[in-house]
mmCIF file of C-alpha atoms in Angstrom:
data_model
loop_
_atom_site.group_PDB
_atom_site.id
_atom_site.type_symbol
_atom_site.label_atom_id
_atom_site.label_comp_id
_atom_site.label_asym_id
_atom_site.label_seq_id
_atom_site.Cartn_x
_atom_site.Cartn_y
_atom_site.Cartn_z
ATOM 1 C CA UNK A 20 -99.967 -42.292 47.048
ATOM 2 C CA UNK A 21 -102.758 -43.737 45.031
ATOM 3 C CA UNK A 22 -102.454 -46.658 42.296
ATOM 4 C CA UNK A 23 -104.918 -47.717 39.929
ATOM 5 C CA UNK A 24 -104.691 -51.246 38.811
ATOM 6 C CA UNK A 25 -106.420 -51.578 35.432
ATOM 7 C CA UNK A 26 -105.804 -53.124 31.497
ATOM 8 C CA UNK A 27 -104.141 -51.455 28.489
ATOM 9 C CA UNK A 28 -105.375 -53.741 25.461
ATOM 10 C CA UNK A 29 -105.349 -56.973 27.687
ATOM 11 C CA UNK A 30 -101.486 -55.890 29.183
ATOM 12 C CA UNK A 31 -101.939 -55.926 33.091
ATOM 13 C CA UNK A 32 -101.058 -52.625 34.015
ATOM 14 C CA UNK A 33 -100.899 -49.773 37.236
ATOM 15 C CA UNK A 34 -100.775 -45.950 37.806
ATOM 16 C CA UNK A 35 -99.453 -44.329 40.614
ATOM 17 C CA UNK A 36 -100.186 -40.841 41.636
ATOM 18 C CA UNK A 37 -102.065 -38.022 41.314
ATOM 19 C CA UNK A 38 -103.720 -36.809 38.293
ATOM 20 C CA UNK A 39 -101.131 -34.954 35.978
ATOM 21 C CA UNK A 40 -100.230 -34.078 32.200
ATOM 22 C CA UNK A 41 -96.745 -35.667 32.947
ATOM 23 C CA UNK A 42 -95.958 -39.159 33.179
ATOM 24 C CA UNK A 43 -93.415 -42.208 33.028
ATOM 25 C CA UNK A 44 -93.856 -45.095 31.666
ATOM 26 C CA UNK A 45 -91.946 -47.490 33.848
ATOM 27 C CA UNK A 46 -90.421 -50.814 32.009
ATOM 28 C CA UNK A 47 -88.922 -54.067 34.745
ATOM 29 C CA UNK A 48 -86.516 -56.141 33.385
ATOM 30 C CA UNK A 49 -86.066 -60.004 33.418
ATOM 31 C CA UNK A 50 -88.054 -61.590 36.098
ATOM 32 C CA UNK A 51 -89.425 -58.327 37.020
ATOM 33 C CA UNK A 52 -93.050 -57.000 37.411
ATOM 34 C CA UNK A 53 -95.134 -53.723 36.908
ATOM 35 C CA UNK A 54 -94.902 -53.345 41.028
ATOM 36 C CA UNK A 55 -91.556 -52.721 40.947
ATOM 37 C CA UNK A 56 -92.568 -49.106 39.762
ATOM 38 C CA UNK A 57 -93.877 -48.199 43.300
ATOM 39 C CA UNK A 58 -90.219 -47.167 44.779
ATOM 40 C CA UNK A 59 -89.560 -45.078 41.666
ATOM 41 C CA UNK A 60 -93.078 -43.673 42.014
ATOM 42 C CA UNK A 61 -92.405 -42.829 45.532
ATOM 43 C CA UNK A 62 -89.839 -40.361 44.174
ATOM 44 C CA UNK A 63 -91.390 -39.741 40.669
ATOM 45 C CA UNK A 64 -95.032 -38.904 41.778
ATOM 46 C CA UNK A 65 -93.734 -35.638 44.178
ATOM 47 C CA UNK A 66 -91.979 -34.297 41.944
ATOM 48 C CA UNK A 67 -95.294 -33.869 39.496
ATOM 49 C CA UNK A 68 -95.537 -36.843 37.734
ATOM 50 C CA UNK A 69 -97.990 -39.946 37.703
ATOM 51 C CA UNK A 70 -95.593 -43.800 36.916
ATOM 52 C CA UNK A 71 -97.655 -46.071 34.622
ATOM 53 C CA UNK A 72 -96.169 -49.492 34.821
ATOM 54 C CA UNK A 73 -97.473 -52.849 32.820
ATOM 55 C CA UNK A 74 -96.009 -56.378 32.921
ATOM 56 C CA UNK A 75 -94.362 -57.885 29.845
ATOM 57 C CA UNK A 76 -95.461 -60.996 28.863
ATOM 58 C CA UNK A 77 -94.930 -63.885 31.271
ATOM 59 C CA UNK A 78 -93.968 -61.547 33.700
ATOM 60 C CA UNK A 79 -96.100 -60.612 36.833
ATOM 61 C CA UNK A 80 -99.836 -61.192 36.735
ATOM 62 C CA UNK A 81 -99.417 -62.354 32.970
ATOM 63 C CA UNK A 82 -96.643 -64.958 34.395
ATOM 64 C CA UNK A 83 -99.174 -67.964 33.808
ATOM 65 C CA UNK A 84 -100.774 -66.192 30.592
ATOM 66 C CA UNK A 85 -99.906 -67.365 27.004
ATOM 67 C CA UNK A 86 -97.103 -64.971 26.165
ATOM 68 C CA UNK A 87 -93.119 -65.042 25.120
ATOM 69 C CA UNK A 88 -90.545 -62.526 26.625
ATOM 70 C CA UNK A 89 -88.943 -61.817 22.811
ATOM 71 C CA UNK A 90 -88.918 -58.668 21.121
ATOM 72 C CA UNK A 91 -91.382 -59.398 18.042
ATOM 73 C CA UNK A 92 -93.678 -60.114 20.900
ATOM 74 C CA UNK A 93 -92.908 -57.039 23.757
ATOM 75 C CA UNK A 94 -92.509 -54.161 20.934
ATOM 76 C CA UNK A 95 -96.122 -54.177 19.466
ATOM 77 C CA UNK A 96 -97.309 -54.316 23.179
ATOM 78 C CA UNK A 97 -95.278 -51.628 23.722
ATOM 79 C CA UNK A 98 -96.391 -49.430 21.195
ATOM 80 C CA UNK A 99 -100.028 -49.533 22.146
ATOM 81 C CA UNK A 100 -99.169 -48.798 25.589
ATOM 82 C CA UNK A 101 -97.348 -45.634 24.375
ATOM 83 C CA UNK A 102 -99.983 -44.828 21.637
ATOM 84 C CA UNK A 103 -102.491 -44.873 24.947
ATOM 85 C CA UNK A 104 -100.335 -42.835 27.221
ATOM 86 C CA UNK A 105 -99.555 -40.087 24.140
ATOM 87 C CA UNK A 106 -103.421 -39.533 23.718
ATOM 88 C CA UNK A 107 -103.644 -39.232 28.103
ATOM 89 C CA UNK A 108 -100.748 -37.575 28.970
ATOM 90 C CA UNK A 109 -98.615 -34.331 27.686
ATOM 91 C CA UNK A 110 -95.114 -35.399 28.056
ATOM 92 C CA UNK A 111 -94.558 -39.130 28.206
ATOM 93 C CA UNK A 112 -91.087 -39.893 29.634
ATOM 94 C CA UNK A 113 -89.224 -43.426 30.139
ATOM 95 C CA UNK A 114 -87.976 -45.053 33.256
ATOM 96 C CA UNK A 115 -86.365 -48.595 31.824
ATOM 97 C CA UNK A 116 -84.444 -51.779 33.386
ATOM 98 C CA UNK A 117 -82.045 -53.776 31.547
ATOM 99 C CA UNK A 118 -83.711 -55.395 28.466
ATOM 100 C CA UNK A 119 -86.469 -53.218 29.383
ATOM 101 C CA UNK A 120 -84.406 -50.670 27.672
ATOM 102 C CA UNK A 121 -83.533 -52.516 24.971
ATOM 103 C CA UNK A 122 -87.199 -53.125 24.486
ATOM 104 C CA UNK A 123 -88.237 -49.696 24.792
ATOM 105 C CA UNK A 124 -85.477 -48.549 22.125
ATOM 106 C CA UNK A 125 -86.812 -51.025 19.581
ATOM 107 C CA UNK A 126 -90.771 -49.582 20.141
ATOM 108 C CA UNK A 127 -90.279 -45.985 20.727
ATOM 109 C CA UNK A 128 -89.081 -43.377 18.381
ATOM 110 C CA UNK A 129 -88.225 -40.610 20.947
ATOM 111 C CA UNK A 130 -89.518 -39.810 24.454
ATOM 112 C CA UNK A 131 -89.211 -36.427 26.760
ATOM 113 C CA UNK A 132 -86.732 -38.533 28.930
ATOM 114 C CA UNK A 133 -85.170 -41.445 29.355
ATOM 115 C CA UNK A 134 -83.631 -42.906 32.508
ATOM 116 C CA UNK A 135 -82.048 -46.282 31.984
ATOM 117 C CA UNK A 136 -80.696 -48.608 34.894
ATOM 118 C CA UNK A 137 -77.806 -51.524 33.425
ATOM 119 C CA UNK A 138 -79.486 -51.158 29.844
ATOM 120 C CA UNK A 139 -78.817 -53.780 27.036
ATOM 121 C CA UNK A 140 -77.800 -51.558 24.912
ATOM 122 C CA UNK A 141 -75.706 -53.934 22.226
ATOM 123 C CA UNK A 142 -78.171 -56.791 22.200
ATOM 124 C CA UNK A 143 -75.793 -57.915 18.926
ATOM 125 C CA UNK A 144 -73.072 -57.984 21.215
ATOM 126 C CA UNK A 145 -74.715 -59.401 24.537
ATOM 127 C CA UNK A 146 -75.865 -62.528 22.062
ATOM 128 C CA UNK A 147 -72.442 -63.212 20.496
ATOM 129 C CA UNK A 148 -71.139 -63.174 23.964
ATOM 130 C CA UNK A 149 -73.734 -65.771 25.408
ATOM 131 C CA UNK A 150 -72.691 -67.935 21.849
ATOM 132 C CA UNK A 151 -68.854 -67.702 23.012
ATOM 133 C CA UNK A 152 -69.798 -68.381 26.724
ATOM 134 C CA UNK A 153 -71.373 -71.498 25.622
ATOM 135 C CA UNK A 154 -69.347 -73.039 23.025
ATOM 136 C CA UNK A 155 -71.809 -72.077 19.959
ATOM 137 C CA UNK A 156 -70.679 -71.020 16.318
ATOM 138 C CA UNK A 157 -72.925 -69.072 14.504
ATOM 139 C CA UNK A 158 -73.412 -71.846 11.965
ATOM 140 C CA UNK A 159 -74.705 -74.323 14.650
ATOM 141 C CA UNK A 160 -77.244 -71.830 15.865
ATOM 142 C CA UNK A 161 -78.440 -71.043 12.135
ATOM 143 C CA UNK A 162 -78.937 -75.495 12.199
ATOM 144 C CA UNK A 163 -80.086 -75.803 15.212
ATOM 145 C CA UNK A 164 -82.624 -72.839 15.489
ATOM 146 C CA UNK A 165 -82.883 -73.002 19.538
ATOM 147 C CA UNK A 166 -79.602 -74.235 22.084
ATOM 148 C CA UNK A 167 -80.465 -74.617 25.741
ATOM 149 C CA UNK A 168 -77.069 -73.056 27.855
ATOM 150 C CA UNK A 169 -75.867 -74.346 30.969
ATOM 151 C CA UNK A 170 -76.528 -70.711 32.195
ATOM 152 C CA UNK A 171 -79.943 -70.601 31.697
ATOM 153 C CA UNK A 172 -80.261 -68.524 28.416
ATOM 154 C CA UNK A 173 -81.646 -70.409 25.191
ATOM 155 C CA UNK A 174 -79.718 -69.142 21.839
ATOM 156 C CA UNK A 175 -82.016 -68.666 19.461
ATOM 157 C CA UNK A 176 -81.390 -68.277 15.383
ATOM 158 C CA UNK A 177 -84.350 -66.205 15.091
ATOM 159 C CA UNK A 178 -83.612 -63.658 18.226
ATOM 160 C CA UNK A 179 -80.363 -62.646 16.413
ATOM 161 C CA UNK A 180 -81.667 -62.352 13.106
ATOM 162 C CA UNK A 181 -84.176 -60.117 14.408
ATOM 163 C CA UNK A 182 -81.832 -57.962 16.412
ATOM 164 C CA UNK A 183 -79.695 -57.907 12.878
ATOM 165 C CA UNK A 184 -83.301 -57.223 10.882
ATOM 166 C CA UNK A 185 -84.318 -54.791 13.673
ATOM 167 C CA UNK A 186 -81.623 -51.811 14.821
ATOM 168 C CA UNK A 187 -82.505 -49.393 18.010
ATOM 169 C CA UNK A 188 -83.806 -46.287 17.323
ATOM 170 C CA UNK A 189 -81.759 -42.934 18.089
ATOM 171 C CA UNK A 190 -82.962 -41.070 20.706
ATOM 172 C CA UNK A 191 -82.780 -37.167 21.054
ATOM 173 C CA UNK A 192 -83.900 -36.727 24.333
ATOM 174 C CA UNK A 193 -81.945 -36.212 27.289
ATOM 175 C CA UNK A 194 -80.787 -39.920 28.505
ATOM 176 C CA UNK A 195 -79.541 -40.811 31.885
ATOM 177 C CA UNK A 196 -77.986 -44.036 32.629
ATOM 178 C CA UNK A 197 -77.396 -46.137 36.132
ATOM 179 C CA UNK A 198 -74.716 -48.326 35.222
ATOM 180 C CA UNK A 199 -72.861 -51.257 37.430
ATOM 181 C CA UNK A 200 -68.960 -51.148 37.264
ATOM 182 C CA UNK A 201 -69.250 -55.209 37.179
ATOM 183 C CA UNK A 202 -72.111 -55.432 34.823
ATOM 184 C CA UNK A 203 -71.390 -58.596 33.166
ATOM 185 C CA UNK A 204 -74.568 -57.801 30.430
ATOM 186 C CA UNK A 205 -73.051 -54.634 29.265
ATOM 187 C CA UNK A 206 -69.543 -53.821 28.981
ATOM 188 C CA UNK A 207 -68.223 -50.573 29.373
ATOM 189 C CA UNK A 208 -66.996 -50.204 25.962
ATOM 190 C CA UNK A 209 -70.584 -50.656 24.846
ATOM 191 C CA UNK A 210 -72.399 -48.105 27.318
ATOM 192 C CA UNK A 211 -69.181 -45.714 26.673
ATOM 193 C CA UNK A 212 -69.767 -45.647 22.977
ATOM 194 C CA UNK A 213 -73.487 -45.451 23.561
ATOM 195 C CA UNK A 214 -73.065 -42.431 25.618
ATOM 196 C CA UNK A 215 -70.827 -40.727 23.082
ATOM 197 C CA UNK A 216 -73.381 -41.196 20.652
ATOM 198 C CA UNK A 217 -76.142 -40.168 22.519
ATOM 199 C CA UNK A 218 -74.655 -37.555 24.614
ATOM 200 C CA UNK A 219 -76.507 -39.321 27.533
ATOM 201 C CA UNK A 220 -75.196 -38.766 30.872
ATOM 202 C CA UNK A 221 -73.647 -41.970 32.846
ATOM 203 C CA UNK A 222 -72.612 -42.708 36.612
ATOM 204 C CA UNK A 223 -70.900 -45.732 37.373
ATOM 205 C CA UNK A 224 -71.602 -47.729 40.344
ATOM 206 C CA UNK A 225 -68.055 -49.279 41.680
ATOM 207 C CA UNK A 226 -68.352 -52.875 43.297
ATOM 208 C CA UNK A 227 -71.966 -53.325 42.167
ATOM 209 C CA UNK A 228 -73.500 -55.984 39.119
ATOM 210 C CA UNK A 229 -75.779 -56.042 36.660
ATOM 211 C CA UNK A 230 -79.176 -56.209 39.514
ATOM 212 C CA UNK A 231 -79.389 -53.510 41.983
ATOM 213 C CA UNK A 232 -80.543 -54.997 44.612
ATOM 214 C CA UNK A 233 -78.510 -54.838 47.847
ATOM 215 C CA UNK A 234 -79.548 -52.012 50.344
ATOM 216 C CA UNK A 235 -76.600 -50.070 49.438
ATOM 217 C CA UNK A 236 -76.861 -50.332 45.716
ATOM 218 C CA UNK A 237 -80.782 -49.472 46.092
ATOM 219 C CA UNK A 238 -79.804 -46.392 48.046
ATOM 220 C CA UNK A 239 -77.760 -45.287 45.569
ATOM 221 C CA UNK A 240 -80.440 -45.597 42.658
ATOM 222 C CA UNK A 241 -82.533 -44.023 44.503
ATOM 223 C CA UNK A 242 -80.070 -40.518 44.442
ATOM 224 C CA UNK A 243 -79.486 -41.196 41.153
ATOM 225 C CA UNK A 244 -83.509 -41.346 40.378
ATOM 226 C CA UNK A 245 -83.941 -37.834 42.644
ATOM 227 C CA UNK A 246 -81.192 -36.277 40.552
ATOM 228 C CA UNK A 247 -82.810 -36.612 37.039
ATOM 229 C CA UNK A 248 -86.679 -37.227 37.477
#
């Protein structure tokens, strides 16, 4: 399979496969990179398409790079990358993780498909959660701005106001979501209501979290991602 390592507007950025008019752009998650692509492409690229995959900021090659990992940040990125690959390639589908979904819902008005592994899709919700894990009122986090957690996440004032400021666009395409029976991120009365909504099609993964990432769990992605490419 070939890969082309190159820049999109200064975002660090690869394409796998041979030339075609279809193509998926390919979104990691937290702590991710654009190389993760390479298994999906493995599956993605025979079946006629070419994977395009970039790191967000601080992420992958941009991990020592001025850069912050917040939406007002990722989404204008993200909208030149898919303003390039709509001028390159016919159909430009979406293969997202996590709050690479999220991400990719705030930047992208529609796609020709969208297949979403444990997606934020309730960042409102996920936030409000992470206040009540750790103790926080709203009011405290409007004073404070910024409140390290003893789980690792920093509450921030201006990430919820922006998620309240900034609501997910409704896609029309066909959506099909990977999602973890334990997923801690999501619940399932988020990703049900989501589904009903969208009409997007869902399989649940029993005895599995939020990160795919045991052998088991990756074999079953990788069914999942030869049903719906």
């Amino acid at each position: 399979m070939t890969r082309e390592l190159f820049e999109i507007a200064g975002v660090s950025s690869v394409l796998y496969g041979q030339p075609s008019d279809q193509v998926y752009l390919f979104i990691h998650g937290k702590g991710g990179c654009k190389e993760e692509a390479e298994a999906f492409a493995d599956i993605a690229c025979p079946a006629g398409y070419q994977v395009l995959a970039i790191d967000l900021p601080a992420h992958g090659a941009r991990k020592k790079l001025l850069g912050t990992f917040d939406p007002w940040t990722v989404v204008p990125e993200l909208r030149e990358i898919m303003a390039y690959a709509q001028q390159r390639w016919r159909t430009v589908s979406l293969r997202a993780n996590s709050i690479g979904a999220y991400f990719a819902m705030l930047a992208f008005p529609d796609l020709h498909k969208a297949l979403l592994v444990s997606p934020i899709l309730d960042m409102e919700r996920l936030i409000c959660d992470m206040m009540e894990w750790a103790g926080v009122s709203k009011e405290q986090l409007q004073k404070q701005g910024e409140i390290p957690t003893a789980f690792g996440e920093t509450l921030s004032w201006r990430y919820l106001t922006y998620v309240w400021e900034h609501p997910i666009h409704e896609w029309h395409c066909p959506i099909h979501i990977l999602y973890a029976e334990q997923d801690n991120m999501t619940s399932r009365k988020t990703v049900d209501a989501f589904v009903r909504r969208s009409g997007a099609s869902l399989t649940v993964v029993k005895d599995s979290e939020h990160w795919f990432h045991t052998p088991e769990q990756l074999e079953v992605l990788n069914r999942w991602t030869q049903e719906w490419v």
